[in-house]
Coordinates of C-alpha atoms in Angstrom, one line a residue:
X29 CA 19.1 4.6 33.9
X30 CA 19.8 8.2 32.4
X31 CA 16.4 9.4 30.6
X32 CA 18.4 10.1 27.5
X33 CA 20.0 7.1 27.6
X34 CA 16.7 5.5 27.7
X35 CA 14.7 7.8 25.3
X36 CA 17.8 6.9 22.5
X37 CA 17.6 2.9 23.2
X38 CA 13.7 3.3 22.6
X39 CA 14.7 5.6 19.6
X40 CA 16.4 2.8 18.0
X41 CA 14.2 0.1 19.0
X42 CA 11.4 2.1 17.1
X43 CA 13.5 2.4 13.7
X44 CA 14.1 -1.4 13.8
X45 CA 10.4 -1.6 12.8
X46 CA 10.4 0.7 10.1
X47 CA 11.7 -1.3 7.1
X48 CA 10.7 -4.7 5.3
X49 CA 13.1 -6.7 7.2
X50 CA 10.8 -6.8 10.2
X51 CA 7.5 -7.2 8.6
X52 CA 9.3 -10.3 7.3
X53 CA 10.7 -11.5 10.0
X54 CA 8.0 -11.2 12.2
X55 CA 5.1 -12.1 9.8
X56 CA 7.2 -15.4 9.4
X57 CA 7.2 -16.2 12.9
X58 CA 3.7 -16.0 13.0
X59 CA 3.3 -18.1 10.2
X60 CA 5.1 -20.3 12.3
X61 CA 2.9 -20.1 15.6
X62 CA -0.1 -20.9 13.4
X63 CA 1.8 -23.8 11.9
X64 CA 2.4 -25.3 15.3
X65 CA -1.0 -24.4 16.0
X66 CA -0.2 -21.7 18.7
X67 CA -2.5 -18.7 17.4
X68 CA -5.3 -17.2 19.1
X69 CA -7.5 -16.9 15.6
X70 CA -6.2 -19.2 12.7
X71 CA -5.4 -22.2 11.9
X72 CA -3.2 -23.4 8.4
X73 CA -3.5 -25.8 6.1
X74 CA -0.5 -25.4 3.8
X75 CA -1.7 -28.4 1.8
X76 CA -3.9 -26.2 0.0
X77 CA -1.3 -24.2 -1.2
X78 CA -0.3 -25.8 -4.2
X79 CA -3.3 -25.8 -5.7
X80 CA -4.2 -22.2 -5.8
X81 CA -0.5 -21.7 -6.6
X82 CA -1.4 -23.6 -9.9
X83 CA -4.8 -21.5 -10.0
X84 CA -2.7 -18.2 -10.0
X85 CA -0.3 -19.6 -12.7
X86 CA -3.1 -20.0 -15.0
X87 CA -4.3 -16.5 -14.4
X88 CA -0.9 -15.2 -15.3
X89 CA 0.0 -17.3 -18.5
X90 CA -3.9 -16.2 -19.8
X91 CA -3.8 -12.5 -18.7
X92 CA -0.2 -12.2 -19.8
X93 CA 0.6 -15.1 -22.3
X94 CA 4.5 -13.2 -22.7
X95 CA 4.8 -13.1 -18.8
X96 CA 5.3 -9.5 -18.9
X97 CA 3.7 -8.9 -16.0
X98 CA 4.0 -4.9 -15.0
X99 CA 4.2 -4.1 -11.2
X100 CA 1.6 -3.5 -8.6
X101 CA 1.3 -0.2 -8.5
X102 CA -0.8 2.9 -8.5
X103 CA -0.2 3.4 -11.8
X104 CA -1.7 0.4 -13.3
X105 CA -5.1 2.2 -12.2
X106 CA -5.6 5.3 -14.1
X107 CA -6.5 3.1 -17.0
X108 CA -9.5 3.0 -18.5
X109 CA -11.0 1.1 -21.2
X110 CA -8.1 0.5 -22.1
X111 CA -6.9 4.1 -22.1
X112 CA -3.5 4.8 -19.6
X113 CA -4.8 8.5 -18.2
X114 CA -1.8 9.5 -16.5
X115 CA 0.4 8.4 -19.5
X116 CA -1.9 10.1 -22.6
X117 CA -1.6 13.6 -19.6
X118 CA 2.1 12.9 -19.1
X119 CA 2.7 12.5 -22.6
X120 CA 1.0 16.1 -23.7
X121 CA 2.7 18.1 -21.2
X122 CA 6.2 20.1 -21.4
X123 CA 8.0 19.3 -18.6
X124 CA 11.2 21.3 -18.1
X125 CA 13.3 18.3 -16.9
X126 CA 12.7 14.7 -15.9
X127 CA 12.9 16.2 -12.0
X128 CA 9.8 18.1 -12.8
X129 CA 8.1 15.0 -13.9
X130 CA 8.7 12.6 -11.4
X131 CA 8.1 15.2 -8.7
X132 CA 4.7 15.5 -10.4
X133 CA 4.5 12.0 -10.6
X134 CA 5.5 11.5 -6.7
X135 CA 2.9 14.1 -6.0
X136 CA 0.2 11.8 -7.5
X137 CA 1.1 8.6 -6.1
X138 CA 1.5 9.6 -2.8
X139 CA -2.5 11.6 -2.7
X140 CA -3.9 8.7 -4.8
X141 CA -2.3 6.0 -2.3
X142 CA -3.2 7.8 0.7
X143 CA -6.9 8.0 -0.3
X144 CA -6.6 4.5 -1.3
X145 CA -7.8 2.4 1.5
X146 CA -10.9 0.2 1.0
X147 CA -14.1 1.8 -0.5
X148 CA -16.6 -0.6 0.9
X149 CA -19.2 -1.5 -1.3
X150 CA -21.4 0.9 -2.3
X151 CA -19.3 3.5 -3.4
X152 CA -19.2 3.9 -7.0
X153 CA -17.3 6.7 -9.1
X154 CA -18.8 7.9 -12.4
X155 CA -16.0 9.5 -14.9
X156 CA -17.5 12.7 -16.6
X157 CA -14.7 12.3 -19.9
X158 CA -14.9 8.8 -20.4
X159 CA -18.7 7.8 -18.7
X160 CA -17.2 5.1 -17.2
X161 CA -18.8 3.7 -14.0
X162 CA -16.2 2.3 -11.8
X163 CA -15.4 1.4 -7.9
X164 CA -13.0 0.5 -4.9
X165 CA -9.5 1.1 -5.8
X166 CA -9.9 1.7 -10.1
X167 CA -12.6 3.6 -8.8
X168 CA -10.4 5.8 -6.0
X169 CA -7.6 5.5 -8.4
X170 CA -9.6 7.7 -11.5
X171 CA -11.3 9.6 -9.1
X172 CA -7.6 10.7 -7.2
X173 CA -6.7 11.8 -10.6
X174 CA -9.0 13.6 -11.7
X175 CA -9.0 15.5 -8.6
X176 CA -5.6 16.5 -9.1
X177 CA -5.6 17.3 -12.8
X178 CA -8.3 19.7 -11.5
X179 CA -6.1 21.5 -9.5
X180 CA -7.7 20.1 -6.0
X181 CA -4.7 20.0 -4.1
X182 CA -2.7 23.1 -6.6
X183 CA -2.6 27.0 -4.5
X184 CA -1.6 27.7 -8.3
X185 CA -4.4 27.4 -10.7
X186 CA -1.8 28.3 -13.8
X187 CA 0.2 25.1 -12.6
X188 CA -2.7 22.4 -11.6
X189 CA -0.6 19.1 -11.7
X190 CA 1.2 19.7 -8.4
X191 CA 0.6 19.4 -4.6
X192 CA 1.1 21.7 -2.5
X193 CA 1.4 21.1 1.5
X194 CA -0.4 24.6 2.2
X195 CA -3.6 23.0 0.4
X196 CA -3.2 20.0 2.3
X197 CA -3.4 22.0 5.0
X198 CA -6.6 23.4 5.0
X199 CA -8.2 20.9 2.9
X200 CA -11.9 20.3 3.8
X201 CA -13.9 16.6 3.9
X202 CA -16.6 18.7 2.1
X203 CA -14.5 19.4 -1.1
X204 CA -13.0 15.6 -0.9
X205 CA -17.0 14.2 -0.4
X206 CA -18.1 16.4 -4.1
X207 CA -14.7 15.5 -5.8
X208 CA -15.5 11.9 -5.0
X209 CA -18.9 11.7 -5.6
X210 CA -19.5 10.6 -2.1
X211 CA -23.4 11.1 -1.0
X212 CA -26.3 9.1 0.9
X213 CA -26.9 6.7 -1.7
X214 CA -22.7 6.6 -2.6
X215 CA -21.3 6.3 1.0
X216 CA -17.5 6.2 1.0
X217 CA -16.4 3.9 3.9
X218 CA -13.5 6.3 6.1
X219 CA -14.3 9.3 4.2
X220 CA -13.3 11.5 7.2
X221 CA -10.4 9.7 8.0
X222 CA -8.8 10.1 4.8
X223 CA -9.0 13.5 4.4
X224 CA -7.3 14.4 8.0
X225 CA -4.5 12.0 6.8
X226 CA -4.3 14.5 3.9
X227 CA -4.3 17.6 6.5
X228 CA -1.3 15.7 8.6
X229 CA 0.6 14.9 5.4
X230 CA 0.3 18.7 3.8
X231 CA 1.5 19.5 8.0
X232 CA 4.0 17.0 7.9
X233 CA 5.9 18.3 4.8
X234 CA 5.7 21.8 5.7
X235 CA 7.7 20.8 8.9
X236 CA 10.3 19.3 7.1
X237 CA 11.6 21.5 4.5
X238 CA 14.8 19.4 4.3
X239 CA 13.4 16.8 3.0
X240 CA 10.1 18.3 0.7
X241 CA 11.1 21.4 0.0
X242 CA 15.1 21.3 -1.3
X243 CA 14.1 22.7 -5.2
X244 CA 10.6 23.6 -4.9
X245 CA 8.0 24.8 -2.1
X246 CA 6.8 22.1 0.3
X247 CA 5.1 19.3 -1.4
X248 CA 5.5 15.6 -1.1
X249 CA 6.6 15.3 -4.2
X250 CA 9.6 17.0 -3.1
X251 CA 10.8 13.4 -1.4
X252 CA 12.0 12.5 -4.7
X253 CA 14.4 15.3 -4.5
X254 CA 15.7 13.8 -1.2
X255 CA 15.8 10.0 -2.6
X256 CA 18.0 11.4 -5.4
X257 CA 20.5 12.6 -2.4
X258 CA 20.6 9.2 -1.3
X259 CA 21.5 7.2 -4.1
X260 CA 24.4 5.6 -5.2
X261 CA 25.7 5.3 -8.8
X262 CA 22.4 6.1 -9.9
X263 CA 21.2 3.1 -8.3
X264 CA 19.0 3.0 -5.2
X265 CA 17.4 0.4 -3.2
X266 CA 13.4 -0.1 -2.9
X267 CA 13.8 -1.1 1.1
X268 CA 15.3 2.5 1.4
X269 CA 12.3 4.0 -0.7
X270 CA 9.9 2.4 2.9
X271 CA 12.2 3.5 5.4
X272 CA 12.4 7.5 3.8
X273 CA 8.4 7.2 4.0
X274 CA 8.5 5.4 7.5
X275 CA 11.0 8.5 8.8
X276 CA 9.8 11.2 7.4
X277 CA 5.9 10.3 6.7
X278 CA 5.2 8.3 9.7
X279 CA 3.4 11.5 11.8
X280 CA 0.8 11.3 9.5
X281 CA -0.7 8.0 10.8
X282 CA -3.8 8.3 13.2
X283 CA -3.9 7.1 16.9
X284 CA -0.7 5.3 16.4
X285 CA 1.6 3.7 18.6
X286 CA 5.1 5.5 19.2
X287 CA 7.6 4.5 20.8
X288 CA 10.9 6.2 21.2
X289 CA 9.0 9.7 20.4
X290 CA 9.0 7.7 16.8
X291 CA 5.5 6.9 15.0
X292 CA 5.5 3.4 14.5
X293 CA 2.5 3.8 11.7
X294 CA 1.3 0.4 10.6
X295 CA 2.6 -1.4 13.6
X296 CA 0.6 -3.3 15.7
X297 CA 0.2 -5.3 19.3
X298 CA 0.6 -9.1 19.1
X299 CA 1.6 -10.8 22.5
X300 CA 2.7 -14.1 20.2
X301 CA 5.9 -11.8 19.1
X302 CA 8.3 -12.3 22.1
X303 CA 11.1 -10.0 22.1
X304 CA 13.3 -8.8 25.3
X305 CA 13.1 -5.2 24.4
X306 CA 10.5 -2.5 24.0
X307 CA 9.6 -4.1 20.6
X308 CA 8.4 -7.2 22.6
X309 CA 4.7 -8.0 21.2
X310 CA 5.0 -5.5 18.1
X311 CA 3.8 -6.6 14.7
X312 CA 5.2 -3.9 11.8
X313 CA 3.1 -4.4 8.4
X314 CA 3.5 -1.4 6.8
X315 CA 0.9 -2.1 3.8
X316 CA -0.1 1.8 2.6
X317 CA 3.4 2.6 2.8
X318 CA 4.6 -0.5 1.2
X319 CA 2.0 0.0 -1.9
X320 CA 3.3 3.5 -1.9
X321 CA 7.2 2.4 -2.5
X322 CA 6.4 0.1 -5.0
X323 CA 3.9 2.8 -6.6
X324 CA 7.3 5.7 -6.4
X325 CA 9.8 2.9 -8.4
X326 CA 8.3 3.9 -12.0
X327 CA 8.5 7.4 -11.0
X328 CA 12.5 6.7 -10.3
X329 CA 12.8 4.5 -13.3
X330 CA 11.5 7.4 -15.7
X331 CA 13.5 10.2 -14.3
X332 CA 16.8 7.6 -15.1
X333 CA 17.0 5.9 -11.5
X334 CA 18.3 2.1 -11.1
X335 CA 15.6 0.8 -8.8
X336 CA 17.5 -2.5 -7.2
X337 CA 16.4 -4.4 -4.4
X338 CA 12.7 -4.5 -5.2
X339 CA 12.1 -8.1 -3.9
X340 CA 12.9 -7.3 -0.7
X341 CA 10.1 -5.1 -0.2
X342 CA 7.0 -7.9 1.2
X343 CA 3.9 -8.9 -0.3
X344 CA 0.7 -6.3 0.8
X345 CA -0.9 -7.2 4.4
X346 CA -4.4 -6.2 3.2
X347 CA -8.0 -7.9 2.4
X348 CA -7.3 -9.5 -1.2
X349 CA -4.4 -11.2 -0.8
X350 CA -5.4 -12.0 3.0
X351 CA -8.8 -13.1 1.3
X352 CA -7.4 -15.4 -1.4
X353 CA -5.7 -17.9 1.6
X354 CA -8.7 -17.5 3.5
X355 CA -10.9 -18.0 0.7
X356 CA -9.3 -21.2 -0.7
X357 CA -8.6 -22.6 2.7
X358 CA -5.1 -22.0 3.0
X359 CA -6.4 -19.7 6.4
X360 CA -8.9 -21.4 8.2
X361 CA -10.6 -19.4 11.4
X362 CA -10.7 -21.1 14.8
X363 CA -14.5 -19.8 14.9
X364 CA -15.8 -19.4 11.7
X365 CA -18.4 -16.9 13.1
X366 CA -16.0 -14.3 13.9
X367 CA -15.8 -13.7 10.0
X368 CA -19.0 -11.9 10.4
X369 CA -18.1 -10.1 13.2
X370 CA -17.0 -6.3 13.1
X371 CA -13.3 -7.1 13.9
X372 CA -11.5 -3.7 14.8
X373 CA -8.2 -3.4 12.9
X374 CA -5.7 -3.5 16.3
X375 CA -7.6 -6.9 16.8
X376 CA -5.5 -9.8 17.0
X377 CA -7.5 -11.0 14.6
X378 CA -6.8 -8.9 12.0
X379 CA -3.3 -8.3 13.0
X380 CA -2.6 -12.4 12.6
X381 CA -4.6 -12.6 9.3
X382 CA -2.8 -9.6 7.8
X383 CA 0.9 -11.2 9.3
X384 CA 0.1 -14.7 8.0
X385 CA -0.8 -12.8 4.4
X386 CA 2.4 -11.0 4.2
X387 CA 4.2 -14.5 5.3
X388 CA 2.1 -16.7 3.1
X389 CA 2.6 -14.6 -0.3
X390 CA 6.4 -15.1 0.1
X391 CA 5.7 -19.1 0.2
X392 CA 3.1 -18.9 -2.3
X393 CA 5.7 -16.5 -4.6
X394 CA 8.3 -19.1 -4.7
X395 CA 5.8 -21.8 -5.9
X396 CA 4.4 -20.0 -8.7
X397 CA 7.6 -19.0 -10.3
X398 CA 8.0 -22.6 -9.9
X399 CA 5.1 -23.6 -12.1
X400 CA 6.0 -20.5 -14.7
X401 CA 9.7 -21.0 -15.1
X402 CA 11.3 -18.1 -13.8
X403 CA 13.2 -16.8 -11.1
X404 CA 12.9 -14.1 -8.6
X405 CA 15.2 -11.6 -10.4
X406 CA 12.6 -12.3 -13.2
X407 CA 9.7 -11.9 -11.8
X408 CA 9.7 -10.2 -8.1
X409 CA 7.0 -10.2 -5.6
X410 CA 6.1 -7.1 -6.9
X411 CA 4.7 -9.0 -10.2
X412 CA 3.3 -12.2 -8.1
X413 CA 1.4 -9.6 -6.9
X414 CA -0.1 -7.8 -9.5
X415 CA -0.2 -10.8 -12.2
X416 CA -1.7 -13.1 -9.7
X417 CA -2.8 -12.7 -6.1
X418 CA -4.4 -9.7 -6.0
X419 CA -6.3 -10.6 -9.0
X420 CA -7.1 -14.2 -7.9
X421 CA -8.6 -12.9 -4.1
X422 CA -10.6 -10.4 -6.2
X423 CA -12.3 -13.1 -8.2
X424 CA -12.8 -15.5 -5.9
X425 CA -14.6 -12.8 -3.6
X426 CA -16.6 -12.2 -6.3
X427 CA -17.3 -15.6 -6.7
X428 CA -18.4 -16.3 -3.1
X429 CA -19.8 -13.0 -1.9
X430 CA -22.5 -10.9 -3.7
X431 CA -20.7 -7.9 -3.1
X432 CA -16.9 -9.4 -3.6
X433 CA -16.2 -7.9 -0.2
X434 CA -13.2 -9.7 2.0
X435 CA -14.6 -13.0 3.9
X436 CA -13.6 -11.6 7.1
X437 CA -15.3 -8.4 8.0
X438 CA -12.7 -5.5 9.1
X439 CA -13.5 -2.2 10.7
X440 CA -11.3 0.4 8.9
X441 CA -11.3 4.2 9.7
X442 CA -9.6 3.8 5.6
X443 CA -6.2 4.5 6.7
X444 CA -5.3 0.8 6.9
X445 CA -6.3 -1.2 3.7

């Protein structure tokens, strides 16, 4: 066959794995293998379901008696005490249009997400303003901000709120390790590993000046710029918001597999996935970039954007929500030992527990709407998420592990979770 012709079919095979479709397609079928009992690692009891589906509704109705729940995003953690930090910023600075402010605001999200993979334990992050101690992602999330309202990631010290892909660049783990605290006796688990993300994003957008750099210099916040160019009516979809960041972000992923001369980012082997194709044994999951979209669709909203389409985005394959099915017995491990091992993140291990989370939280979605009275235009994943899920595998880790870590111990490089 002609090597072009080849290269192309690969080409296209790699971008059918770059949008929520196939996470959710492909986390279902392994839903299915474990419910036939065909999976290496797990096994399901979707009896148990119910009942934590009932547990979640009772979170929700007493954390938000009005079920206004907001949605998971970044955003909901620059607040302190009470205090939104971004917002009381936002709100005291002249911005010269609403562009200007949601490329600020795509600047943030984007740095803050990307440092946001698990913590570990021990890290903790002391606020200098407000005192406040605080750790894992409220803890990255302050900490990411008030990096950047210091200028961290600014070549212009006159315009601080702004990142610039230069900066990125030449950004060192040393200056990262002091913003964030990060010592001996405050170890930050990945450390390294997120800052050379940081140095392939800021070499990433330089590259692509079509897309980061159509109003302003490179910076990532320049993507909004190129989302605006894709919308229609003023409306734009949230599964197109993942597949700009899948394109045009996905160099920025580590060690990745590729496939087509495309980065497949959070995609992963899994021989249960049977395909005829060069996608045969691939399982796409997509979680930082998934976070990210739904953390860009208030940015969108406040410049005047329609976001539609958000419930087609999929439930987070990462440790709470994995940990709240494993943790009320939903997800039961073929050898309850393994939980203790150091399981590497391209293990099928991990890769079957992240798919059956992403697969489960649909199920478990449609039963808590259920038990609350609303429907999914009402209350999208995106609030199952942060009203419920996330929260619930939070507490019960807490309430089961002295250090509320996951019950399934993962080896992250923290460009994963």
């Amino acid at each position: 066959m002609n090597m072009s012709v080849t290269s192309n079919s690969e080409r296209m095979a790699a971008l059918s794995l770059l949008n929520s479709a196939a996470v959710r397609e492909r986390a279902g079928e392994v839903l299915t293998g474990g419910i036939d009992g065909r999976l290496e690692h797990f096994e399901i009891d979707l009896d148990k379901l119910d009942a934590i589906a009932e547990s979640v509704s009772q979170l929700i109705r007493t954390n938000y008696p009005d079920l206004a729940v907001p949605f998971h995003a970044r955003w909901r953690h620059f607040t302190l005490a009470g205090v939104d930090l971004w917002a009381a910023r936002a709100g005291a600075t002249q911005w010269t249009n609403d562009a200007a402010r949601a490329r600020t605001a795509f600047d943030l999200a984007i740095v803050s997400v990307l440092l946001d993979a698990g913590a570990g334990p021990s890290w903790r992050y002391r606020d200098q303003a407000t005192g406040a101690v605080v750790s894992r992602s409220e803890g990255l999330g302050i900490a990411s901000l008030r990096m950047f309202e210091k200028g961290l990631f600014s070549v212009d010290p006159s315009d601080p709120l702004r990142v610039d892909a230069s900066c990125l660049i030449v950004l060192q783990t040393n200056d990262v390790a002091a913003a964030m605290q990060v010592g001996d006796s405050n170890p930050l688990v990945g450390l390294e590993g997120r800052v050379s993300m940081l140095n392939r994003l800021g070499e990433t957008v330089s590259n692509n000046p079509a897309v980061f750099a159509r109003n302003d210099s490179a910076r990532p916040g320049g993507l909004y710029d190129y989302l605006i160019t894709t919308s229609e009516h003023g409306k734009i979809s949230a599964p197109a918001i993942l597949e700009a960041l899948l394109l045009h972000l996905g160099p920025i992923w580590p060690g990745r597999l590729s496939l087509g001369g495309v980065a497949l980012g959070d995609t992963w082997r899994l021989p249960l996935l049977k395909r005829a194709g060069p996608t045969d044994g691939l399982m796409p999951l997509h979680k930082l970039s998934q976070w990210l979209s739904y953390s860009l669709i208030e940015p969108l909203q406040w410049s005047g954007l329609e976001v539609i389409d958000i419930d087609r985005l999929t439930g987070l394959a990462e440790y709470r929500n994995g940990g709240l099915f494993v943790d009320a017995g939903v997800i039961r491990l073929r050898n309850p030992s393994a939980a203790s091992q150091p399981n590497p993140v391209d293990s099928a291990l991990v890769v079957e527990w992240r798919a059956l989370t992403v697969a489960l939280l649909d199920r478990i979605a449609g039963l808590i709407r259920a038990k609350l009275g609303v429907s999914a235009d009402q209350f999208p994943l995106a609030r199952v998420l942060e009203g419920g899920t996330w929260l619930m595998g939070r507490k019960l880790a807490r309430e089961r592990r002295a250090d509320g870590g996951p019950p399934i111990r993962v080896v992250s490089d923290g460009t994963v979770f």
